[in-house]
Short mmCIF file of C-alpha atoms in Angstrom, two decimals:
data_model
loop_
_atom_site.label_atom_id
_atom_site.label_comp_id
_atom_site.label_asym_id
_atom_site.label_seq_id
_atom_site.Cartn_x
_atom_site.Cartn_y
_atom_site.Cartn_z
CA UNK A 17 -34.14 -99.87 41.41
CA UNK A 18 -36.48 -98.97 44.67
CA UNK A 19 -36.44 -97.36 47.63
CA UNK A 20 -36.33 -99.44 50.65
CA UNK A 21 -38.04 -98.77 54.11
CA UNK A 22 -37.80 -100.21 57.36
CA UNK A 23 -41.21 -99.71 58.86
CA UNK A 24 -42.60 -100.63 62.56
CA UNK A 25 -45.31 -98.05 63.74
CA UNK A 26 -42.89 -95.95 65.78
CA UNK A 27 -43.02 -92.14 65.52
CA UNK A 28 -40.12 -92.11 63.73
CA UNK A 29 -41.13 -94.85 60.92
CA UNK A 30 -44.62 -92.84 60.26
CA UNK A 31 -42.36 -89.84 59.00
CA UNK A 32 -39.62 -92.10 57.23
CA UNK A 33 -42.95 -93.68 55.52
CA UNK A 34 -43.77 -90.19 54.30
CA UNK A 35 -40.20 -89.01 52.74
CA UNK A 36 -39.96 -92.68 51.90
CA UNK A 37 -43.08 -91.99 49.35
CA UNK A 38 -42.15 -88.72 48.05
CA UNK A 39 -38.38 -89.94 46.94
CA UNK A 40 -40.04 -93.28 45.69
CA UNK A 41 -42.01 -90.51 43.82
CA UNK A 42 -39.43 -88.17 42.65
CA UNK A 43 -37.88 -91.39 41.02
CA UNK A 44 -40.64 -93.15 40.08
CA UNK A 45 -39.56 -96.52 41.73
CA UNK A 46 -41.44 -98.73 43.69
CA UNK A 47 -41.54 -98.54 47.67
CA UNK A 48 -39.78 -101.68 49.18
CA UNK A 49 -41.65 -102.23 52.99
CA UNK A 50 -39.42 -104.20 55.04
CA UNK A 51 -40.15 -105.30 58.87
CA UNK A 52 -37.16 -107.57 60.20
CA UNK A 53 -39.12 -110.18 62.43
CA UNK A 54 -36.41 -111.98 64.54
CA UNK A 55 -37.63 -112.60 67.62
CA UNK A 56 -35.12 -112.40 70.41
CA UNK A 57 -35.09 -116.05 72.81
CA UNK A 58 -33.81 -119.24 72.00
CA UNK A 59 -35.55 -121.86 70.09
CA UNK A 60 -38.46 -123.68 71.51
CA UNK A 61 -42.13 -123.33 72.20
CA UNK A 62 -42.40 -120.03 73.80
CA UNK A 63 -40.05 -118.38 70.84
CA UNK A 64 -42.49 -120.10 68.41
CA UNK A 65 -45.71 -118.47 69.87
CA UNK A 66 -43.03 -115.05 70.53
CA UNK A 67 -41.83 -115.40 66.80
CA UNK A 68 -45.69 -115.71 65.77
CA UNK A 69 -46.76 -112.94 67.33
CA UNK A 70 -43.77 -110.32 65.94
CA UNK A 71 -44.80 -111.22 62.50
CA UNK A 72 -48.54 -110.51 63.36
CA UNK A 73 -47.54 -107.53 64.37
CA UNK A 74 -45.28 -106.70 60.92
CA UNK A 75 -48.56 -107.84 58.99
CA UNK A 76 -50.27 -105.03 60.68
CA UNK A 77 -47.83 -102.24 60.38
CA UNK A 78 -46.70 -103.12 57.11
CA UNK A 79 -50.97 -103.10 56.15
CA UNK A 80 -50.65 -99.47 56.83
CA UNK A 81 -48.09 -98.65 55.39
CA UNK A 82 -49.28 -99.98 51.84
CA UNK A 83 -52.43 -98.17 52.46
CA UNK A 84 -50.82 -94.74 52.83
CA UNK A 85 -48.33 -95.63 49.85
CA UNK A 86 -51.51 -96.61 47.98
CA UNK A 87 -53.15 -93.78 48.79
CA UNK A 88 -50.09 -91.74 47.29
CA UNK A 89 -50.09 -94.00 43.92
CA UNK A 90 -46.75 -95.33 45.19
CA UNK A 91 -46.39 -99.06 43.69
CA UNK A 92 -45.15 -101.57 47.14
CA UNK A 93 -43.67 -104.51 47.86
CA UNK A 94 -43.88 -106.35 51.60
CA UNK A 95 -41.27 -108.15 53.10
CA UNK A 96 -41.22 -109.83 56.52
CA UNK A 97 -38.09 -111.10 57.03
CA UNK A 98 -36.84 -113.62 60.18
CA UNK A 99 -33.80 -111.48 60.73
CA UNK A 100 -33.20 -108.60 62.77
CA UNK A 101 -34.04 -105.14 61.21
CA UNK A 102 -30.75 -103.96 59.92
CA UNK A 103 -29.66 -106.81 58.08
CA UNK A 104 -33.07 -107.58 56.99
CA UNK A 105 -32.90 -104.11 55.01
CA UNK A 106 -29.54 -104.53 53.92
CA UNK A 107 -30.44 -107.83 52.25
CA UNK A 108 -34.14 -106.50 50.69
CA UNK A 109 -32.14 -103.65 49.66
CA UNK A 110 -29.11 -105.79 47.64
CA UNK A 111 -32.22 -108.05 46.43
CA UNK A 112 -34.37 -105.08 45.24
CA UNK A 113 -31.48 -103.12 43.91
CA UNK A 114 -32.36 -100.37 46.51
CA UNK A 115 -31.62 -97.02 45.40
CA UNK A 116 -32.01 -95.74 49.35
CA UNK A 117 -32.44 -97.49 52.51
CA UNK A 118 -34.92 -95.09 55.07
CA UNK A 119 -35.34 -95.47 58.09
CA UNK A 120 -36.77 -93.39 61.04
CA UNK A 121 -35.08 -92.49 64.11
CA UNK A 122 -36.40 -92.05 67.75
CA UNK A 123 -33.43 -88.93 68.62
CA UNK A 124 -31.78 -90.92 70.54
CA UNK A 125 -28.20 -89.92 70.79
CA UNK A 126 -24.92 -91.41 68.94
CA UNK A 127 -23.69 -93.09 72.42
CA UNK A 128 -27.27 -94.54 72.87
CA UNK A 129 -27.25 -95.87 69.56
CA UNK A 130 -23.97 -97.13 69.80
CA UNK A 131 -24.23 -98.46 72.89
CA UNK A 132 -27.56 -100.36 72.23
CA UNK A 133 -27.27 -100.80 68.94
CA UNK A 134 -30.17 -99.15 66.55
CA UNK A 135 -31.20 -100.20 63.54
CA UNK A 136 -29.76 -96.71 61.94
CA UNK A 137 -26.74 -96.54 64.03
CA UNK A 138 -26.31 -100.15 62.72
CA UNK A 139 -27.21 -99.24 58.61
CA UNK A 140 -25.11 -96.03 58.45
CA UNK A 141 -21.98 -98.64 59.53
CA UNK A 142 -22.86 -101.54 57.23
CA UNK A 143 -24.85 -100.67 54.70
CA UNK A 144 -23.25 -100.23 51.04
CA UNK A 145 -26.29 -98.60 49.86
CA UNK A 146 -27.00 -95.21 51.09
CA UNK A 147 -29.22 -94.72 54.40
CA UNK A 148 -31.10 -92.28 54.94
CA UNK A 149 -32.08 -91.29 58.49
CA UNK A 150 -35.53 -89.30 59.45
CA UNK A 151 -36.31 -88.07 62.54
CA UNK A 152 -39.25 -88.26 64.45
CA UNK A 153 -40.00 -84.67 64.56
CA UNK A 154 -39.83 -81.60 62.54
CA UNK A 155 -36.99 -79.63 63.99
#
């Protein structure tokens, strides 16, 4: 089993990293790093150089985020994935027998996040693996 994590550089992904290492901990599983890199567009030159430049970007968060696991003696696994975030994590998770999907949240509220469609909002109503949600702040 592991414990899967979406992870982007936002506020809310830094503190889902965290909890995401101390229950990979507690359970002694390996951290599953996932960053969903569809790029939004049609098909065609400027996607390609659009598409190129969202994975660059997962390459870089994702670096971090193995150094901090690394740091914590947390075993990792990257995964860039050309989808968007929420099914990418519902897919690592069914392929890495995920335990836990986490995931960090910006506050926004549940119209928002129905309305616009987060990557939580989206997990808590598809996912068959439990999600679990971290805020961006300590309350």
């Amino acid at each position: 089993m592991s414990v899967v994590l979406g992870y982007d550089e936002s506020p809310g992904a830094r503190r889902a990293l965290q909890v995401a290492i101390e229950v990979a901990s507690a359970y002694g599983e390996p951290l599953v790093l996932v960053y969903g890199a569809a790029a939004p567009g049609v098909p065609g030159d400027e996607y390609t150089a659009h598409h190129e430049a969202v994975r660059e970007a997962g390459h870089s968060a994702l670096g971090h985020a193995v150094r901090v696991a690394g740091e914590a003696g947390v075993r990792t696994t990257v995964e860039i994935i050309d989808q968007r975030p929420a099914q990418a994590l519902i897919d690592a998770a069914a392929r890495h027998r995920g335990r836990v999907i986490v995931v960090g949240t910006w506050g926004e509220s549940p119209v928002r996040g129905a309305l616009l469609g987060s990557t939580p909002h989206k997990l808590l109503h598809l996912s068959s693996v439990p999600v679990l949600c971290v805020p961006a702040a300590e309350s």
